[in-house]
Coordinates of N, CA and C in Angstrom, one line a residue:
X1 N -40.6 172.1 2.7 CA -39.4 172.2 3.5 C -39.7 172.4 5.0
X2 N -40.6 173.5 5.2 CA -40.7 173.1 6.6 C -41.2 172.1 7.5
X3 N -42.1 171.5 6.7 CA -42.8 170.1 7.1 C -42.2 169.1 7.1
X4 N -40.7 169.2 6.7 CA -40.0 168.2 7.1 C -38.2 169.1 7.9
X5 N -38.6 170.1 8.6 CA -38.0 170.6 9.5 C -36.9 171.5 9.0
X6 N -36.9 171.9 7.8 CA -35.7 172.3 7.5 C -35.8 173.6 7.0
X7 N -35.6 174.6 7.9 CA -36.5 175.7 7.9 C -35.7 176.6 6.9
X8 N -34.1 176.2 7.4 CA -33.5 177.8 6.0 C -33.7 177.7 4.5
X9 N -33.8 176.3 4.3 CA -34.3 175.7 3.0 C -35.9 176.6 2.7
X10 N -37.4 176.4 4.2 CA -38.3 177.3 4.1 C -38.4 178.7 3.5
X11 N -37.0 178.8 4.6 CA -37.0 180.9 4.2 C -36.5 181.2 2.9
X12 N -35.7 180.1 2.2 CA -35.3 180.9 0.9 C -36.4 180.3 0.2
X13 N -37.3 179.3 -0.1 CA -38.5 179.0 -0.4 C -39.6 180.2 -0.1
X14 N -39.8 180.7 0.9 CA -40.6 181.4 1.5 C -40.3 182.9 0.7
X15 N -39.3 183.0 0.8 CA -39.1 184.1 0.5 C -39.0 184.8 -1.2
X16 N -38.9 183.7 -2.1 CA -38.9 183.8 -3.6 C -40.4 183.7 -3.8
X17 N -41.2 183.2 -3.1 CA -42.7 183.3 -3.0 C -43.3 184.5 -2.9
X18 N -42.6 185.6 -1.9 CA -42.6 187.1 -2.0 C -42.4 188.0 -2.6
X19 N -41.7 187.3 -3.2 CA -40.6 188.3 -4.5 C -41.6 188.2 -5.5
X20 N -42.3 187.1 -5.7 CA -43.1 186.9 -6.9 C -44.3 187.2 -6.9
X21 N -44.9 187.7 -5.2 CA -46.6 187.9 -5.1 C -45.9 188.5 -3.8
X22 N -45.8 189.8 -3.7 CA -45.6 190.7 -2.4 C -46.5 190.5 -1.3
X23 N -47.7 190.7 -1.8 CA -49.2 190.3 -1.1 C -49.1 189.6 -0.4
X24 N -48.9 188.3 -0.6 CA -49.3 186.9 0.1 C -49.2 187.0 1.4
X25 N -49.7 187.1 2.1 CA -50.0 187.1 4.0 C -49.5 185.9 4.2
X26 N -50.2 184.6 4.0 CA -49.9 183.6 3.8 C -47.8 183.0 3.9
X27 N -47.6 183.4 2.9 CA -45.7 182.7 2.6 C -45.3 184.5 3.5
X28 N -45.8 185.5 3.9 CA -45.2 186.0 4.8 C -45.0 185.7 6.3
X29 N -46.2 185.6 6.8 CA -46.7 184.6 7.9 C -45.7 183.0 8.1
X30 N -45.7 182.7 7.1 CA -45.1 181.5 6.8 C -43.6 181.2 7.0
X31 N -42.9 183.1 6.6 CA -41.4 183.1 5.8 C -41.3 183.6 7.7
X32 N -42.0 184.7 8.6 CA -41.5 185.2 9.8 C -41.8 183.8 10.4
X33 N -42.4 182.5 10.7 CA -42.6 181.2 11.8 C -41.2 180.5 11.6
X34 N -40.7 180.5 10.1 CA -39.7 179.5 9.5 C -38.4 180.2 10.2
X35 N -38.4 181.8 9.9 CA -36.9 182.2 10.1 C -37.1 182.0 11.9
X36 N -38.3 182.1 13.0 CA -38.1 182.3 14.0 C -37.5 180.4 14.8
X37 N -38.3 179.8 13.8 CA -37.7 178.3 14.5 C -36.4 177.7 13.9
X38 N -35.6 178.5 13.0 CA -34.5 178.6 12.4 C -33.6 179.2 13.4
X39 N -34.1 180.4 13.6 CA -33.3 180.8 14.9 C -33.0 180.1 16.2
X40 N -33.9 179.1 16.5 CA -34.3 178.2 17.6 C -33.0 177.3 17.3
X41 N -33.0 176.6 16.2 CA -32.4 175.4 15.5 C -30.2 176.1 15.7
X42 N -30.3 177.4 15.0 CA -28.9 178.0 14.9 C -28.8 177.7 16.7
X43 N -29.7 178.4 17.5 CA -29.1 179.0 18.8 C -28.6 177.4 19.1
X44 N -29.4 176.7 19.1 CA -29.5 175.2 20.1 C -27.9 174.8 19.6
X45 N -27.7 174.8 18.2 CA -26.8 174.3 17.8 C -25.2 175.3 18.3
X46 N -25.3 176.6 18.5 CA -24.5 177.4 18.7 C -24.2 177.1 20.1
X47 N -25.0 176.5 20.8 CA -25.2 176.4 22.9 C -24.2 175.3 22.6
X48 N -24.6 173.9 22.1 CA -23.6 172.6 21.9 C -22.3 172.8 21.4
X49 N -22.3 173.9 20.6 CA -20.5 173.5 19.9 C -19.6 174.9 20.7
X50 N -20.8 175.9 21.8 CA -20.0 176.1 22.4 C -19.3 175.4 23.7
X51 N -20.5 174.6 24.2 CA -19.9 173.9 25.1 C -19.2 172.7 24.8
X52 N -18.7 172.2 23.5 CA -18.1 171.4 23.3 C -16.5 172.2 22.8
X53 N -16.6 173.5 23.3 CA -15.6 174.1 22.8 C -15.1 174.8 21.3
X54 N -15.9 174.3 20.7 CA -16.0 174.7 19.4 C -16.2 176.2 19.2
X55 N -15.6 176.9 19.1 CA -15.9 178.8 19.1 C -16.0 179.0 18.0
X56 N -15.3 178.8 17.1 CA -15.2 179.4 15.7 C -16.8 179.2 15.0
X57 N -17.1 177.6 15.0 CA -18.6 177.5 14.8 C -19.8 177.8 15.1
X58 N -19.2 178.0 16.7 CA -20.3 178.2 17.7 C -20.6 179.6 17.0
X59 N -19.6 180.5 17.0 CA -20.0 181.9 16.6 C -20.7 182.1 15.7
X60 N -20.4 181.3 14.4 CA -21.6 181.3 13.0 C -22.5 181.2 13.7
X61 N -23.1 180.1 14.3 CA -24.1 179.3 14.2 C -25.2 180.6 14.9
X62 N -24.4 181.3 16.1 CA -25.3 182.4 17.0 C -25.7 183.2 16.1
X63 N -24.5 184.0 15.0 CA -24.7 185.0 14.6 C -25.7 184.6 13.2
X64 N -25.8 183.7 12.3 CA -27.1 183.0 12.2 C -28.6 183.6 12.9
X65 N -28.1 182.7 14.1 CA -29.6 182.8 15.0 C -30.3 184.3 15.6
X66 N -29.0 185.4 15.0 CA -29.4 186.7 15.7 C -30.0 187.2 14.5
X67 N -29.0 186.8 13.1 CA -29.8 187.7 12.1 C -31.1 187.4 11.8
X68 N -31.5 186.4 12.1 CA -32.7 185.5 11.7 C -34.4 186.3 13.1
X69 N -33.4 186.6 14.3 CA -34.3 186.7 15.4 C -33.2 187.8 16.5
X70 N -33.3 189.3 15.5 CA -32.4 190.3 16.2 C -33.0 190.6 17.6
X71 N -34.0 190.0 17.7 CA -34.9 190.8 19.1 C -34.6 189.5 20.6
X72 N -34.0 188.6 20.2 CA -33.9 187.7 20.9 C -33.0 187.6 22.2
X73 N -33.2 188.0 23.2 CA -32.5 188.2 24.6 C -31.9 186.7 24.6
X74 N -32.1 185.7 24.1 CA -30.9 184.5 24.6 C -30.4 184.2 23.4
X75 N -30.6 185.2 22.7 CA -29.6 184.4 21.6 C -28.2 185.4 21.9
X76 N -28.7 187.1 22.1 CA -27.8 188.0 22.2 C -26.8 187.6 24.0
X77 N -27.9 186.6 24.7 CA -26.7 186.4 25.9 C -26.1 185.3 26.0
X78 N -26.5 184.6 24.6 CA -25.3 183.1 24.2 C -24.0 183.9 23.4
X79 N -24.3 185.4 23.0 CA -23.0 185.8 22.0 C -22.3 186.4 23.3
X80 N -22.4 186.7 24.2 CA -21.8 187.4 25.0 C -21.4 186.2 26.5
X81 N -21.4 185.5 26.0 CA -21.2 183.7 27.3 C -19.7 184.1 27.2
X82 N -19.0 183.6 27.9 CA -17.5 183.7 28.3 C -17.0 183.1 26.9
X83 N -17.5 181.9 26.5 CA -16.8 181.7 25.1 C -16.7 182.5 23.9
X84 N -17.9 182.6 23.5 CA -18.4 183.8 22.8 C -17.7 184.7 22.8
X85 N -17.5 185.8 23.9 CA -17.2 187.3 23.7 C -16.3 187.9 22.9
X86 N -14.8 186.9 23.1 CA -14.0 187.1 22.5 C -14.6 187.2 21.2
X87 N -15.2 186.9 20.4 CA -15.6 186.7 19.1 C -16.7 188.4 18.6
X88 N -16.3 189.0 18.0 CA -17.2 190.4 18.2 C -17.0 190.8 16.6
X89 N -18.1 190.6 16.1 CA -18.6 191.1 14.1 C -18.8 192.5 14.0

């Protein structure tokens, strides 16, 4: 799944792999690269449908991209953009 770009498909992949062998460095390493370019993919998509005005989706798409990458200073200043704000979880 990730090798063909589709990372949230990776992380629940990635992550049943952990469930089943805690150990694995490997599908851990694997499951933190997938959720961080997932986060990439949510934000990009959250930037477009807010500037196409789309709020309601835009909001999923951010709050996606935060749970995925809570540490992320542009994902937390795309939730807080003039369109955004109004919108508060």
């Amino acid at each position: 799944a990730e090798q063909l770009q589709e990372y949230d498909r990776a992380i629940v992949e990635y992550t049943k792999v952990l469930r089943a062998h805690p150990d694995n460095l490997t599908a851990r390493h694997s499951l933190e690269r997938a959720k961080l370019r997932s986060s990439i993919d949510h934000l990009t998509r959250g930037r477009r449908l807010l500037n196409g005005g789309r709020l309601d989706e835009a909001v999923v798409e951010l709050q996606l991209a935060s749970e995925l990458n809570p540490a992320s200073g542009d994902i937390d200043e795309a939730l807080r953009s003039r369109g955004a704000r109004r919108y508060r979880w």
